[in-house]
PDB file of C-alpha atoms in Angstrom:
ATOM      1  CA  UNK Q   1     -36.033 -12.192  59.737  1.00 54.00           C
ATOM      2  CA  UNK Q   2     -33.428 -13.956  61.947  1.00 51.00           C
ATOM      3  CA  UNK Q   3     -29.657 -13.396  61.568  1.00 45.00           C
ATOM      4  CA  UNK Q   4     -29.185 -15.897  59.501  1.00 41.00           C
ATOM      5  CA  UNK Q   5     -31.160 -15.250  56.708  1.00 38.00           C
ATOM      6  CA  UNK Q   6     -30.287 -11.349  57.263  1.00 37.00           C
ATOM      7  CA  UNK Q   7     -26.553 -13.066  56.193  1.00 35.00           C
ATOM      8  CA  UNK Q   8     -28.380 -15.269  53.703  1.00 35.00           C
ATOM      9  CA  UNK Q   9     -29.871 -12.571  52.041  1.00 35.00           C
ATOM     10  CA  UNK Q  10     -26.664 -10.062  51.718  1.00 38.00           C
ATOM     11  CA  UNK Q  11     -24.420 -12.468  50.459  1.00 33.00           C
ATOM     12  CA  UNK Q  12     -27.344 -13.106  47.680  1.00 35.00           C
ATOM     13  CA  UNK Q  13     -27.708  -9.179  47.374  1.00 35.00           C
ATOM     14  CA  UNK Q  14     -23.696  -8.959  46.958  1.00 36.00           C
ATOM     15  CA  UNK Q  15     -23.403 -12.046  44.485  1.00 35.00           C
ATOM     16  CA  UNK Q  16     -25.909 -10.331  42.679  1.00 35.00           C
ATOM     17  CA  UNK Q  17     -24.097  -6.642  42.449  1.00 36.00           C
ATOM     18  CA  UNK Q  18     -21.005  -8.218  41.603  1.00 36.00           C
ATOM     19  CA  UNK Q  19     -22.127 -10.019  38.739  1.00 39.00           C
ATOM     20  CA  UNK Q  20     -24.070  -7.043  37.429  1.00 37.00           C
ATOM     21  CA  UNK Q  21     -20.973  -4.745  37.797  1.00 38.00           C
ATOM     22  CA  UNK Q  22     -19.146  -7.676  35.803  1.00 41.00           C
ATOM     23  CA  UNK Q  23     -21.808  -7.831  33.205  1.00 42.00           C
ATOM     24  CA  UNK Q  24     -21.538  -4.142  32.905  1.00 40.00           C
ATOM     25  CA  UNK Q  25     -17.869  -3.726  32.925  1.00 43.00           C
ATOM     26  CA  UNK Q  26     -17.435  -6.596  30.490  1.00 45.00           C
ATOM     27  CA  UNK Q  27     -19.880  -5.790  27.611  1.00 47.00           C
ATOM     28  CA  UNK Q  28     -18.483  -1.643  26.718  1.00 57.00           C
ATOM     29  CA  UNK Q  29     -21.782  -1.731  25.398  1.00 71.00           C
ATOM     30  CA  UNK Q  30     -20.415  -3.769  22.455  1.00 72.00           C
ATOM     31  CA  UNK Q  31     -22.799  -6.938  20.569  1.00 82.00           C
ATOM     32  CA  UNK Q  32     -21.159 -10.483  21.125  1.00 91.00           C
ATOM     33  CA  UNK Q  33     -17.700 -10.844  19.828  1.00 95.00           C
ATOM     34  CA  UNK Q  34     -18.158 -12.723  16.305  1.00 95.00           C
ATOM     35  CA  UNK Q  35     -15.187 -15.415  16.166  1.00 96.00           C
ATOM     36  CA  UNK Q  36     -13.823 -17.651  13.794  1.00 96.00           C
ATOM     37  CA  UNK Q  37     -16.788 -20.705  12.632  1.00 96.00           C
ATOM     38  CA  UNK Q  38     -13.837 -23.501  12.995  1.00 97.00           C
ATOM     39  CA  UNK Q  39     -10.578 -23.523  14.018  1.00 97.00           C
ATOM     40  CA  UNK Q  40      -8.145 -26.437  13.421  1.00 97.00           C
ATOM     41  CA  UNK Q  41      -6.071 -25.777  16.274  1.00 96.00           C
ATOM     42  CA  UNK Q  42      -3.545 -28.293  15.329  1.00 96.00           C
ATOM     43  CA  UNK Q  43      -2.634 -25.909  12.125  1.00 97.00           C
ATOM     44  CA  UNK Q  44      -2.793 -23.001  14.105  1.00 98.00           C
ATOM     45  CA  UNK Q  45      -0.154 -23.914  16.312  1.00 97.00           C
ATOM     46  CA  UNK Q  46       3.468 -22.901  15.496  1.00 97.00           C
ATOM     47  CA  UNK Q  47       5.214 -19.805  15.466  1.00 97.00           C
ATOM     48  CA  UNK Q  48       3.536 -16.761  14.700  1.00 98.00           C
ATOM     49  CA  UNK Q  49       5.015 -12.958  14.214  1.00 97.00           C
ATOM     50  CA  UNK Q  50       3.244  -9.921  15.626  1.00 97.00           C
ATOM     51  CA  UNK Q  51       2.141  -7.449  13.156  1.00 97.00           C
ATOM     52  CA  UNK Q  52       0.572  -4.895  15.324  1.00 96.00           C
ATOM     53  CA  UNK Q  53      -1.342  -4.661  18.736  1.00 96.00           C
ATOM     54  CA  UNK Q  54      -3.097  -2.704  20.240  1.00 95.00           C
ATOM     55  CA  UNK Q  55      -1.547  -0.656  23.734  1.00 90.00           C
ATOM     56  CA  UNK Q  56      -0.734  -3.954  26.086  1.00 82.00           C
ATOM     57  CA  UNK Q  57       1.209  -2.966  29.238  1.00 80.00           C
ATOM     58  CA  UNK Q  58       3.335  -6.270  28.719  1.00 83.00           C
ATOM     59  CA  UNK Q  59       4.656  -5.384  25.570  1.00 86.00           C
ATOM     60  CA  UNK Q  60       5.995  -1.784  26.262  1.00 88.00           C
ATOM     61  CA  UNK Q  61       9.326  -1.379  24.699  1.00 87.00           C
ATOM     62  CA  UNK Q  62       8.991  -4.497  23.068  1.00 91.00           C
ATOM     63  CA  UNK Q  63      10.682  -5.551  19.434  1.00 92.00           C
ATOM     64  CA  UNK Q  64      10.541  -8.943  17.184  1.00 93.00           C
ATOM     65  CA  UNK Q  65       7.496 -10.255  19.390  1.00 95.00           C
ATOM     66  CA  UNK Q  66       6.805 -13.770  18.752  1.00 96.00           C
ATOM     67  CA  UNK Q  67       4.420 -16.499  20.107  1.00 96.00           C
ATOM     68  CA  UNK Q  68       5.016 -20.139  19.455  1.00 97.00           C
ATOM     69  CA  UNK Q  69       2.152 -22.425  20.222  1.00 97.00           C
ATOM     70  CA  UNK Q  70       2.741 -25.944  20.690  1.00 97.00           C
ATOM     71  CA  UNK Q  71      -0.043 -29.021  21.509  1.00 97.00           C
ATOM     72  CA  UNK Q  72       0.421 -30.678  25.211  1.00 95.00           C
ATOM     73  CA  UNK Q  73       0.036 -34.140  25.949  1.00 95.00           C
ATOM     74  CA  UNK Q  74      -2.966 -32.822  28.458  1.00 94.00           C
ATOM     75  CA  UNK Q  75      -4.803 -30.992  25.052  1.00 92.00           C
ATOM     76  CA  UNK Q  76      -4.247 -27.362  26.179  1.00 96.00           C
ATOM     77  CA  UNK Q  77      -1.660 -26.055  24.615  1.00 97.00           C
ATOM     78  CA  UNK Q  78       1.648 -24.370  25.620  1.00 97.00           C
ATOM     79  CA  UNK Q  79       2.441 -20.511  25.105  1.00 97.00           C
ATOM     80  CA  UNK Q  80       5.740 -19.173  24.823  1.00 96.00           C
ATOM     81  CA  UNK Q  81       5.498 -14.888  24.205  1.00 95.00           C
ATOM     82  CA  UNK Q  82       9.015 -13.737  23.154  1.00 95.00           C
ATOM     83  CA  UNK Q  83      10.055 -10.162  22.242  1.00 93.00           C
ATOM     84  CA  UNK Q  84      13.311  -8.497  22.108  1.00 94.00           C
ATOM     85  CA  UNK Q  85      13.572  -5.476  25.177  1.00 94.00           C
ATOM     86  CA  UNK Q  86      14.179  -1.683  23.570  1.00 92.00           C
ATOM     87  CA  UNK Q  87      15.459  -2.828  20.532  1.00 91.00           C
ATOM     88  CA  UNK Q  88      15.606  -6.031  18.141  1.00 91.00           C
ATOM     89  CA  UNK Q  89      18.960  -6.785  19.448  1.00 91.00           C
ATOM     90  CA  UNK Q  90      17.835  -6.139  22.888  1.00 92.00           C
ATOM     91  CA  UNK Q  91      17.778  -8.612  25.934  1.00 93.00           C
ATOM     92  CA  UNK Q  92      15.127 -11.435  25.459  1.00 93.00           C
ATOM     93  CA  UNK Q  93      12.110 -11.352  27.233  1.00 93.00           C
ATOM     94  CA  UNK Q  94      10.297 -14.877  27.578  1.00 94.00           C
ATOM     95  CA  UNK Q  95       6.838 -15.574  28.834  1.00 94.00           C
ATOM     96  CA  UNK Q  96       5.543 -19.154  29.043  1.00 96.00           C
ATOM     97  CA  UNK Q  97       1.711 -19.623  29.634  1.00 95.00           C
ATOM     98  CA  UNK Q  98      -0.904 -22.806  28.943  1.00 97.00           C
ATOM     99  CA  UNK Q  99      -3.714 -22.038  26.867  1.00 97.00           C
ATOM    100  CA  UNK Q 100      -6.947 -24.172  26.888  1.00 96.00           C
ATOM    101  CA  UNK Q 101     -10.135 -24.083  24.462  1.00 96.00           C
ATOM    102  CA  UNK Q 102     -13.374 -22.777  26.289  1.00 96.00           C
ATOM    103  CA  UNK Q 103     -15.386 -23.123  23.164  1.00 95.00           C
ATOM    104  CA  UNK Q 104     -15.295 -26.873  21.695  1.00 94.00           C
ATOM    105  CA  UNK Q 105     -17.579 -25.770  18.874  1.00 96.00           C
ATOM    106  CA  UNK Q 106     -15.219 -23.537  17.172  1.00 97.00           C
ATOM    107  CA  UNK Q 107     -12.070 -24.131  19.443  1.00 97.00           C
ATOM    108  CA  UNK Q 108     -12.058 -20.329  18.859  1.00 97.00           C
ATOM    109  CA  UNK Q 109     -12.140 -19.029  22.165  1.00 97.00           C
ATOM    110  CA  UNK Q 110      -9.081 -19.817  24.354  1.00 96.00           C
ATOM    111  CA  UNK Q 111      -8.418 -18.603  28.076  1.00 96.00           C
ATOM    112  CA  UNK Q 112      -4.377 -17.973  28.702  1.00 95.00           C
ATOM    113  CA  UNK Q 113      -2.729 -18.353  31.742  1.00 92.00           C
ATOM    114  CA  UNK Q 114       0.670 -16.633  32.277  1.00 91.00           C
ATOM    115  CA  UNK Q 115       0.531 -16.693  36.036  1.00 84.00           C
ATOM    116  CA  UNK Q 116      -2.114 -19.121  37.958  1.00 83.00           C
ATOM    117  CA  UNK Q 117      -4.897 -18.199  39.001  1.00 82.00           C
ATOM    118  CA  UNK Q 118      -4.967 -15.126  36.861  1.00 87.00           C
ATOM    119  CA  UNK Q 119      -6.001 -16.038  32.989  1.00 88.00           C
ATOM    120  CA  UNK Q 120      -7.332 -13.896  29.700  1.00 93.00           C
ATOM    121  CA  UNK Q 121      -9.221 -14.517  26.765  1.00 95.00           C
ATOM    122  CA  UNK Q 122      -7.813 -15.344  23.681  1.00 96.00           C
ATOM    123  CA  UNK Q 123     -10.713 -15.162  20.803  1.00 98.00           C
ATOM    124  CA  UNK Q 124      -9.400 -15.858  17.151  1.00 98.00           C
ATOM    125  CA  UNK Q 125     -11.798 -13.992  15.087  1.00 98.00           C
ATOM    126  CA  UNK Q 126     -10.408 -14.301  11.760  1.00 98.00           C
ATOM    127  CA  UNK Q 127      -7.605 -16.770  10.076  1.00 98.00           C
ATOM    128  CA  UNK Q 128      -6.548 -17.373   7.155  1.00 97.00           C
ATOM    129  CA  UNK Q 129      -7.357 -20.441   4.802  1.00 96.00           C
ATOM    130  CA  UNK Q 130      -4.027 -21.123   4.702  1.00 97.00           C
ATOM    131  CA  UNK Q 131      -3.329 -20.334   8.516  1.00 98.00           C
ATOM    132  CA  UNK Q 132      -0.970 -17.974   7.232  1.00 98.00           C
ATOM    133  CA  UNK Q 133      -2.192 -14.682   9.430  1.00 98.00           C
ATOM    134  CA  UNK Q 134      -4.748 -14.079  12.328  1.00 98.00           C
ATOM    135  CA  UNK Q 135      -6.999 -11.956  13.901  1.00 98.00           C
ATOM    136  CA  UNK Q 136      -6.701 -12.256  17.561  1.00 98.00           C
ATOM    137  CA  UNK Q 137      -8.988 -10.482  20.177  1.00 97.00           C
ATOM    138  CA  UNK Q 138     -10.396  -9.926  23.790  1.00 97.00           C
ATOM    139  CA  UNK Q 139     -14.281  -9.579  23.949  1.00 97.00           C
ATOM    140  CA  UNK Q 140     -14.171  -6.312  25.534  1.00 96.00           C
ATOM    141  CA  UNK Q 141     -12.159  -5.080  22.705  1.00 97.00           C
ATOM    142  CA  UNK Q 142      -9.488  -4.091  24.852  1.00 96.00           C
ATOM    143  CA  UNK Q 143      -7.105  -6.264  23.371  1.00 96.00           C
ATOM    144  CA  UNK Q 144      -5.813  -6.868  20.081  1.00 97.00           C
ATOM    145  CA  UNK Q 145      -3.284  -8.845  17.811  1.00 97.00           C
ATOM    146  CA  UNK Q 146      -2.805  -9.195  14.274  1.00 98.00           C
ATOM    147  CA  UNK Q 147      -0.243 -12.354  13.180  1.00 98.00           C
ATOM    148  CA  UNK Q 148       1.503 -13.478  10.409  1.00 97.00           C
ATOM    149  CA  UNK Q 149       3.430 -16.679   9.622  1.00 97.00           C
ATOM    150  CA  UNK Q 150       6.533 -14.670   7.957  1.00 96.00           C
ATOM    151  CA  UNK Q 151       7.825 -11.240   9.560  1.00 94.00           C
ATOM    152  CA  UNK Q 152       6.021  -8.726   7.422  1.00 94.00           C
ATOM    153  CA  UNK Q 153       2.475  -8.962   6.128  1.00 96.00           C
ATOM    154  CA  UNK Q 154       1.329  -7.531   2.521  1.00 94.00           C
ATOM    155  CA  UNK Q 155      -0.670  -4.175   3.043  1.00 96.00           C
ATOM    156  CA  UNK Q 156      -3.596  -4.923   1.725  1.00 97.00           C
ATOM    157  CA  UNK Q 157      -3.877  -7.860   3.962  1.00 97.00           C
ATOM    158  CA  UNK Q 158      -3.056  -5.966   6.572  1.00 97.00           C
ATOM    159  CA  UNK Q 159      -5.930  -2.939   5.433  1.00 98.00           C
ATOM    160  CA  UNK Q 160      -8.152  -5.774   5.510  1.00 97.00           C
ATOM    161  CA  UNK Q 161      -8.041  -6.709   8.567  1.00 98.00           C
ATOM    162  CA  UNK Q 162      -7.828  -3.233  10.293  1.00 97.00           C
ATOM    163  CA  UNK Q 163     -10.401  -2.724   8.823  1.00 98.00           C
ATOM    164  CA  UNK Q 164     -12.227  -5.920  10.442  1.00 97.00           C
ATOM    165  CA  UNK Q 165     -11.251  -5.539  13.493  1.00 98.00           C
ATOM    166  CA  UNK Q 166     -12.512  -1.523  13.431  1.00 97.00           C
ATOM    167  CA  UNK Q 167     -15.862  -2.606  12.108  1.00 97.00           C
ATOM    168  CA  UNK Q 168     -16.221  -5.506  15.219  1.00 97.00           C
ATOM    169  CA  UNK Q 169     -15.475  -2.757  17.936  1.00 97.00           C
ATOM    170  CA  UNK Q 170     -11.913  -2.356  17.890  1.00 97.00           C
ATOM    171  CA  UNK Q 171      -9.764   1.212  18.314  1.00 97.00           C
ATOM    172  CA  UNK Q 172      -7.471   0.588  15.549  1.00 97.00           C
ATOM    173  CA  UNK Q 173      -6.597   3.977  15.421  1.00 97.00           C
ATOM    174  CA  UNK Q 174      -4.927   2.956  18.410  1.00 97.00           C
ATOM    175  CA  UNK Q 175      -2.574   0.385  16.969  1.00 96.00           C
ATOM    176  CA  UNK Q 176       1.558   0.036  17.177  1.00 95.00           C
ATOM    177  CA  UNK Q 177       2.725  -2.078  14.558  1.00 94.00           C
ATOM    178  CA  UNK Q 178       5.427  -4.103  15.670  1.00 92.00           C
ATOM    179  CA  UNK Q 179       9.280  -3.703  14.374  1.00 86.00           C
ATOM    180  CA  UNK Q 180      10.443  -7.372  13.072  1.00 81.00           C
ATOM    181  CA  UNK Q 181      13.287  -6.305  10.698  1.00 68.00           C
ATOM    182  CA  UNK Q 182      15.392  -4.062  11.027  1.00 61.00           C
ATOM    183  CA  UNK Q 183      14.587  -0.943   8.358  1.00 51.00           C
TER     184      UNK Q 183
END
């Protein structure tokens, strides 16, 4: 073998180990994330209230978290995260991001991009018929969201889909639930 297919030949070997390691560190040894059949984006945008979410490093001392979605004349759509800092009367914090559909079957898979060229998944895996709450997910079931239309969410919606999310993978155990009013 001359040098060059020596080089050839690692890069191949190294492509290949860094996909498996991907594959690996991606699946947690869960089944395919089931999402959401159909999702008419242009009802799911709007503002939404957190609920509760599972540990996100981005939301640590965070209070009345928002996200308002709105439709860009490009198709993606435009992502502004809002949350009140240590208290709900706290400083605002305010991230903008650009969402786009990777799935054009269900338009239930997103990918988010706060800051370029880093971007996460955004998987709706449940809403309601009335696009009045949602399940939202990552496929390593590392991340989670549960969103309402109005501030506070009736509990035995919000058993229900605790209970969906634990039965798809999800720690729920694990969950903060998010302070929108003040008690």
């Amino acid at each position: 073998m001359n040098n060059r297919n020596i080089a050839i030949a690692s890069t191949l070997l190294s492509a290949a180990a860094i996909g498996a390691y991907a594959v690996l560190r991606n699946s947690n040894n869960h089944p395919e994330l089931p999402v959401e059949e159909s999702v008419d984006l242009d009802r799911y945008l709007g503002e939404w209230y957190e609920i509760a979410h599972l540990p996100f490093k981005y939301e640590k001392g965070c209070f009345g978290v928002k996200a308002i979605y709105a439709k860009r004349d490009d198709g993606d759509i435009d992502v502004l995260n809002i949350c009140h800092k240590d208290s709900l009367t706290g400083e605002l914090d305010i991230a903008k991001g650009k969402a786009c559909v990777v799935d054009t079957k269900t338009n239930a898979k997103l990918k988010v991009t706060f800051v370029w060229p880093f971007s996460g998944d955004y998987w709706i895996l449940k809403v309601g018929k009335k696009y009045d709450f949602a399940l939202v997910g990552t496929p390593d079931r590392d991340n989670l969201w549960i969103l309402s239309r109005t501030p506070e969410m009736d509990e035995n919606r919000l058993e229900k889909l605790r209970t969906h999310a634990q039965n798809l993978g999800f720690d729920t155990s694990k969950l903060i639930y998010t302070t929108q009013v003040e008690a």
